[in-house]
Amino acid sequence: MGIASINTRGIPVRGSQLKLRYAEIARAFEASTTHVVNFQEVLTYYHLRRLAAGLPSFRAAYRPSLAGPAGGVVTFSRLPVESTRYRRLPAPRSTERSLRWRGFLKGALVTEVAGVSVVNVHLLANTDGTWSASNRFHPIHRAQLTALAQLVAGLPQPCVVTGDFNIPRHKPLVQEFLATTQLTDVFGGECPPTFQQAYLPAGMQSQCIDFILTTGLTTESAEVVFEEESPSLGYLSDHLGLQARLSRPASKDR
């Protein structure tokens, strides 16, 4: 199975050339050998239609909501989709109403594809840029990762979890999540930065905050996509995309 993941919003809303950027992203995946693509921040049905228009060989899986796909997460698959379900991630109580509301909108989409449980997730963005235990986002992220770990534990194996975690790979919350779920990063110990440096404030360094994590599957290859600027559009998103080729381990003769 070829699987990819990218947070598509990128770029400030004004002047983002969303239609053209989505067409470019879709064109690249349509021309590829990838079987499943997990998109995050597909916020409205307009966004969804723009992607679908460029991906005729794929079928979109999502949970409908009033404005668009629930949680902004959509899975496009060339392989038959066996089932789809969505789980909203918790938004713990906070003194800040905006955090409660933004957390309420986050979730995980589970799509069963060719006997593989594919999870597409987007956690709350940490706009402070610090991830200490005293930071206001820490309890929300902990609760969301705990809920995600519980979801993964109940899924049929093998399983792939991809998406925008908004927490750097080396931080304790991610390390605890990996230890609990026994998921393996397809990049191993070489997780690349996944946020475009050009969109960070001066002095901040890009970190690995997007993942393709697996259990019960073997990684054949893993790479970053959409790393370079488009000649006419610039960067297609503020996030880089990730792509991997996965296979089932060969069974041993008894």
mmCIF file of N, CA, C and O in Angstrom, residues 87-135:
data_model
loop_
_atom_site.group_PDB
_atom_site.id
_atom_site.type_symbol
_atom_site.label_atom_id
_atom_site.label_comp_id
_atom_site.label_asym_id
_atom_site.label_seq_id
_atom_site.Cartn_x
_atom_site.Cartn_y
_atom_site.Cartn_z
ATOM 1 N N ARG A 87 -14.391 9.796 15.052
ATOM 2 C CA ARG A 87 -14.436 10.021 16.494
ATOM 3 C C ARG A 87 -13.924 11.418 16.802
ATOM 4 O O ARG A 87 -12.799 11.767 16.447
ATOM 5 N N ARG A 88 -14.782 12.195 17.441
ATOM 6 C CA ARG A 88 -14.355 13.527 17.866
ATOM 7 C C ARG A 88 -13.407 13.402 19.049
ATOM 8 O O ARG A 88 -13.650 12.631 19.973
ATOM 9 N N LEU A 89 -12.318 14.151 19.015
ATOM 10 C CA LEU A 89 -11.354 14.135 20.105
ATOM 11 C C LEU A 89 -11.808 15.086 21.209
ATOM 12 O O LEU A 89 -12.467 16.092 20.940
ATOM 13 N N PRO A 90 -11.459 14.783 22.451
ATOM 14 C CA PRO A 90 -11.951 15.604 23.564
ATOM 15 C C PRO A 90 -11.325 16.989 23.588
ATOM 16 O O PRO A 90 -10.187 17.184 23.183
ATOM 17 N N ALA A 91 -12.104 17.935 24.070
ATOM 18 C CA ALA A 91 -11.617 19.292 24.306
ATOM 19 C C ALA A 91 -11.828 19.582 25.787
ATOM 20 O O ALA A 91 -12.907 20.014 26.196
ATOM 21 N N PRO A 92 -10.848 19.305 26.641
ATOM 22 C CA PRO A 92 -11.014 19.504 28.082
ATOM 23 C C PRO A 92 -11.390 20.936 28.423
ATOM 24 O O PRO A 92 -11.145 21.871 27.659
ATOM 25 N N ARG A 93 -11.956 21.097 29.580
ATOM 26 C CA ARG A 93 -12.357 22.432 30.025
ATOM 27 C C ARG A 93 -11.154 23.353 30.094
ATOM 28 O O ARG A 93 -10.079 22.986 30.509
ATOM 29 N N SER A 94 -11.375 24.571 29.640
ATOM 30 C CA SER A 94 -10.331 25.582 29.679
ATOM 31 C C SER A 94 -10.976 26.909 30.023
ATOM 32 O O SER A 94 -12.154 27.139 29.751
ATOM 33 N N THR A 95 -10.200 27.774 30.638
ATOM 34 C CA THR A 95 -10.726 29.109 30.940
ATOM 35 C C THR A 95 -10.858 29.943 29.671
ATOM 36 O O THR A 95 -11.507 30.971 29.677
ATOM 37 N N GLU A 96 -10.246 29.462 28.583
ATOM 38 C CA GLU A 96 -10.294 30.194 27.320
ATOM 39 C C GLU A 96 -11.323 29.563 26.392
ATOM 40 O O GLU A 96 -11.161 28.431 25.944
ATOM 41 N N ARG A 97 -12.378 30.295 26.123
ATOM 42 C CA ARG A 97 -13.459 29.766 25.292
ATOM 43 C C ARG A 97 -12.962 29.378 23.906
ATOM 44 O O ARG A 97 -13.404 28.379 23.332
ATOM 45 N N SER A 98 -12.029 30.151 23.344
ATOM 46 C CA SER A 98 -11.543 29.861 21.996
ATOM 47 C C SER A 98 -10.855 28.504 21.941
ATOM 48 O O SER A 98 -10.979 27.773 20.956
ATOM 49 N N LEU A 99 -10.117 28.135 23.009
ATOM 50 C CA LEU A 99 -9.457 26.829 23.038
ATOM 51 C C LEU A 99 -10.482 25.714 23.113
ATOM 52 O O LEU A 99 -10.339 24.674 22.465
ATOM 53 N N ARG A 100 -11.522 25.904 23.914
ATOM 54 C CA ARG A 100 -12.557 24.872 24.026
ATOM 55 C C ARG A 100 -13.215 24.648 22.668
ATOM 56 O O ARG A 100 -13.459 23.519 22.262
ATOM 57 N N TRP A 101 -13.505 25.738 21.972
ATOM 58 C CA TRP A 101 -14.184 25.625 20.686
ATOM 59 C C TRP A 101 -13.289 24.976 19.635
ATOM 60 O O TRP A 101 -13.701 24.075 18.902
ATOM 61 N N ARG A 102 -12.024 25.425 19.570
ATOM 62 C CA ARG A 102 -11.105 24.858 18.581
ATOM 63 C C ARG A 102 -10.842 23.391 18.858
ATOM 64 O O ARG A 102 -10.768 22.570 17.937
ATOM 65 N N GLY A 103 -10.718 23.034 20.126
ATOM 66 C CA GLY A 103 -10.515 21.630 20.470
ATOM 67 C C GLY A 103 -11.709 20.777 20.126
ATOM 68 O O GLY A 103 -11.584 19.608 19.731
ATOM 69 N N PHE A 104 -12.897 21.349 20.239
ATOM 70 C CA PHE A 104 -14.135 20.627 19.941
ATOM 71 C C PHE A 104 -14.191 20.204 18.477
ATOM 72 O O PHE A 104 -14.837 19.214 18.136
ATOM 73 N N LEU A 105 -13.507 20.937 17.613
ATOM 74 C CA LEU A 105 -13.580 20.674 16.179
ATOM 75 C C LEU A 105 -12.578 19.642 15.694
ATOM 76 O O LEU A 105 -12.520 19.357 14.493
ATOM 77 N N LYS A 106 -11.770 19.073 16.569
ATOM 78 C CA LYS A 106 -10.736 18.133 16.162
ATOM 79 C C LYS A 106 -11.219 16.688 16.308
ATOM 80 O O LYS A 106 -11.988 16.360 17.213
ATOM 81 N N GLY A 107 -10.728 15.818 15.405
ATOM 82 C CA GLY A 107 -11.166 14.436 15.469
ATOM 83 C C GLY A 107 -10.294 13.509 14.650
ATOM 84 O O GLY A 107 -9.303 13.928 14.030
ATOM 85 N N ALA A 108 -10.674 12.231 14.649
ATOM 86 C CA ALA A 108 -9.952 11.191 13.919
ATOM 87 C C ALA A 108 -10.932 10.418 13.048
ATOM 88 O O ALA A 108 -12.002 10.014 13.512
ATOM 89 N N LEU A 109 -10.566 10.211 11.806
ATOM 90 C CA LEU A 109 -11.367 9.443 10.860
ATOM 91 C C LEU A 109 -10.722 8.075 10.684
ATOM 92 O O LEU A 109 -9.525 7.982 10.385
ATOM 93 N N VAL A 110 -11.499 7.011 10.868
ATOM 94 C CA VAL A 110 -11.000 5.649 10.699
ATOM 95 C C VAL A 110 -11.635 5.050 9.449
ATOM 96 O O VAL A 110 -12.859 4.970 9.338
ATOM 97 N N THR A 111 -10.804 4.649 8.506
ATOM 98 C CA THR A 111 -11.278 4.044 7.266
ATOM 99 C C THR A 111 -10.627 2.671 7.105
ATOM 100 O O THR A 111 -9.398 2.570 7.163
ATOM 101 N N GLU A 112 -11.446 1.654 6.928
ATOM 102 C CA GLU A 112 -10.927 0.310 6.689
ATOM 103 C C GLU A 112 -10.719 0.143 5.188
ATOM 104 O O GLU A 112 -11.659 0.231 4.394
ATOM 105 N N VAL A 113 -9.470 -0.079 4.788
ATOM 106 C CA VAL A 113 -9.111 -0.185 3.376
ATOM 107 C C VAL A 113 -8.250 -1.428 3.172
ATOM 108 O O VAL A 113 -7.178 -1.539 3.780
ATOM 109 N N ALA A 114 -8.734 -2.362 2.380
ATOM 110 C CA ALA A 114 -7.966 -3.568 2.043
ATOM 111 C C ALA A 114 -7.456 -4.286 3.287
ATOM 112 O O ALA A 114 -6.305 -4.747 3.331
ATOM 113 N N GLY A 115 -8.296 -4.346 4.305
ATOM 114 C CA GLY A 115 -7.910 -5.049 5.522
ATOM 115 C C GLY A 115 -6.972 -4.282 6.430
ATOM 116 O O GLY A 115 -6.434 -4.849 7.387
ATOM 117 N N VAL A 116 -6.779 -2.994 6.162
ATOM 118 C CA VAL A 116 -5.903 -2.145 6.983
ATOM 119 C C VAL A 116 -6.742 -1.033 7.607
ATOM 120 O O VAL A 116 -7.552 -0.402 6.928
ATOM 121 N N SER A 117 -6.551 -0.802 8.895
ATOM 122 C CA SER A 117 -7.227 0.312 9.578
ATOM 123 C C SER A 117 -6.403 1.582 9.367
ATOM 124 O O SER A 117 -5.276 1.687 9.867
ATOM 125 N N VAL A 118 -6.951 2.524 8.616
ATOM 126 C CA VAL A 118 -6.252 3.778 8.306
ATOM 127 C C VAL A 118 -6.879 4.892 9.129
ATOM 128 O O VAL A 118 -8.074 5.171 9.008
ATOM 129 N N VAL A 119 -6.069 5.540 9.964
ATOM 130 C CA VAL A 119 -6.549 6.615 10.832
ATOM 131 C C VAL A 119 -5.984 7.938 10.338
ATOM 132 O O VAL A 119 -4.775 8.072 10.140
ATOM 133 N N ASN A 120 -6.866 8.901 10.146
ATOM 134 C CA ASN A 120 -6.493 10.247 9.691
ATOM 135 C C ASN A 120 -6.849 11.210 10.819
ATOM 136 O O ASN A 120 -8.016 11.360 11.170
ATOM 137 N N VAL A 121 -5.848 11.879 11.398
ATOM 138 C CA VAL A 121 -6.091 12.664 12.608
ATOM 139 C C VAL A 121 -5.474 14.057 12.509
ATOM 140 O O VAL A 121 -4.468 14.261 11.820
ATOM 141 N N HIS A 122 -6.103 15.005 13.197
ATOM 142 C CA HIS A 122 -5.578 16.363 13.286
ATOM 143 C C HIS A 122 -5.801 16.848 14.716
ATOM 144 O O HIS A 122 -6.944 17.009 15.147
ATOM 145 N N LEU A 123 -4.710 17.064 15.443
ATOM 146 C CA LEU A 123 -4.801 17.561 16.814
ATOM 147 C C LEU A 123 -4.794 19.089 16.818
ATOM 148 O O LEU A 123 -4.450 19.744 15.833
ATOM 149 N N LEU A 124 -5.174 19.645 17.944
ATOM 150 C CA LEU A 124 -5.237 21.093 18.101
ATOM 151 C C LEU A 124 -3.865 21.728 17.896
ATOM 152 O O LEU A 124 -2.856 21.239 18.410
ATOM 153 N N ALA A 125 -3.826 22.830 17.145
ATOM 154 C CA ALA A 125 -2.566 23.535 16.908
ATOM 155 C C ALA A 125 -2.134 24.299 18.153
ATOM 156 O O ALA A 125 -2.950 24.930 18.827
ATOM 157 N N ASN A 126 -0.848 24.222 18.453
ATOM 158 C CA ASN A 126 -0.266 24.969 19.564
ATOM 159 C C ASN A 126 0.273 26.286 19.016
ATOM 160 O O ASN A 126 1.354 26.341 18.446
ATOM 161 N N THR A 127 -0.492 27.346 19.168
ATOM 162 C CA THR A 127 -0.094 28.649 18.626
ATOM 163 C C THR A 127 0.949 29.358 19.480
ATOM 164 O O THR A 127 1.468 30.400 19.089
ATOM 165 N N ASP A 128 1.263 28.793 20.646
ATOM 166 C CA ASP A 128 2.292 29.389 21.508
ATOM 167 C C ASP A 128 3.698 29.002 21.061
ATOM 168 O O ASP A 128 4.662 29.706 21.351
ATOM 169 N N GLY A 129 3.813 27.843 20.409
ATOM 170 C CA GLY A 129 5.118 27.396 19.935
ATOM 171 C C GLY A 129 6.012 26.822 21.008
ATOM 172 O O GLY A 129 7.203 26.592 20.783
ATOM 173 N N THR A 130 5.466 26.572 22.203
ATOM 174 C CA THR A 130 6.220 25.898 23.262
ATOM 175 C C THR A 130 5.381 24.745 23.777
ATOM 176 O O THR A 130 4.148 24.817 23.794
ATOM 177 N N TRP A 131 6.051 23.659 24.211
ATOM 178 C CA TRP A 131 5.325 22.439 24.554
ATOM 179 C C TRP A 131 5.687 21.921 25.949
ATOM 180 O O TRP A 131 5.685 20.731 26.205
ATOM 181 N N SER A 132 5.957 22.829 26.871
ATOM 182 C CA SER A 132 6.270 22.418 28.240
ATOM 183 C C SER A 132 5.007 21.928 28.930
ATOM 184 O O SER A 132 3.876 22.202 28.496
ATOM 185 N N ALA A 133 5.192 21.200 30.031
ATOM 186 C CA ALA A 133 4.052 20.664 30.770
ATOM 187 C C ALA A 133 3.189 21.758 31.372
ATOM 188 O O ALA A 133 2.014 21.530 31.685
ATOM 189 N N SER A 134 3.732 22.959 31.520
ATOM 190 C CA SER A 134 2.969 24.068 32.083
ATOM 191 C C SER A 134 2.233 24.881 31.020
ATOM 192 O O SER A 134 1.446 25.775 31.348
ATOM 193 N N ASN A 135 2.472 24.566 29.755
ATOM 194 C CA ASN A 135 1.828 25.308 28.680
ATOM 195 C C ASN A 135 0.331 25.025 28.645
ATOM 196 O O ASN A 135 -0.119 23.920 28.949
#
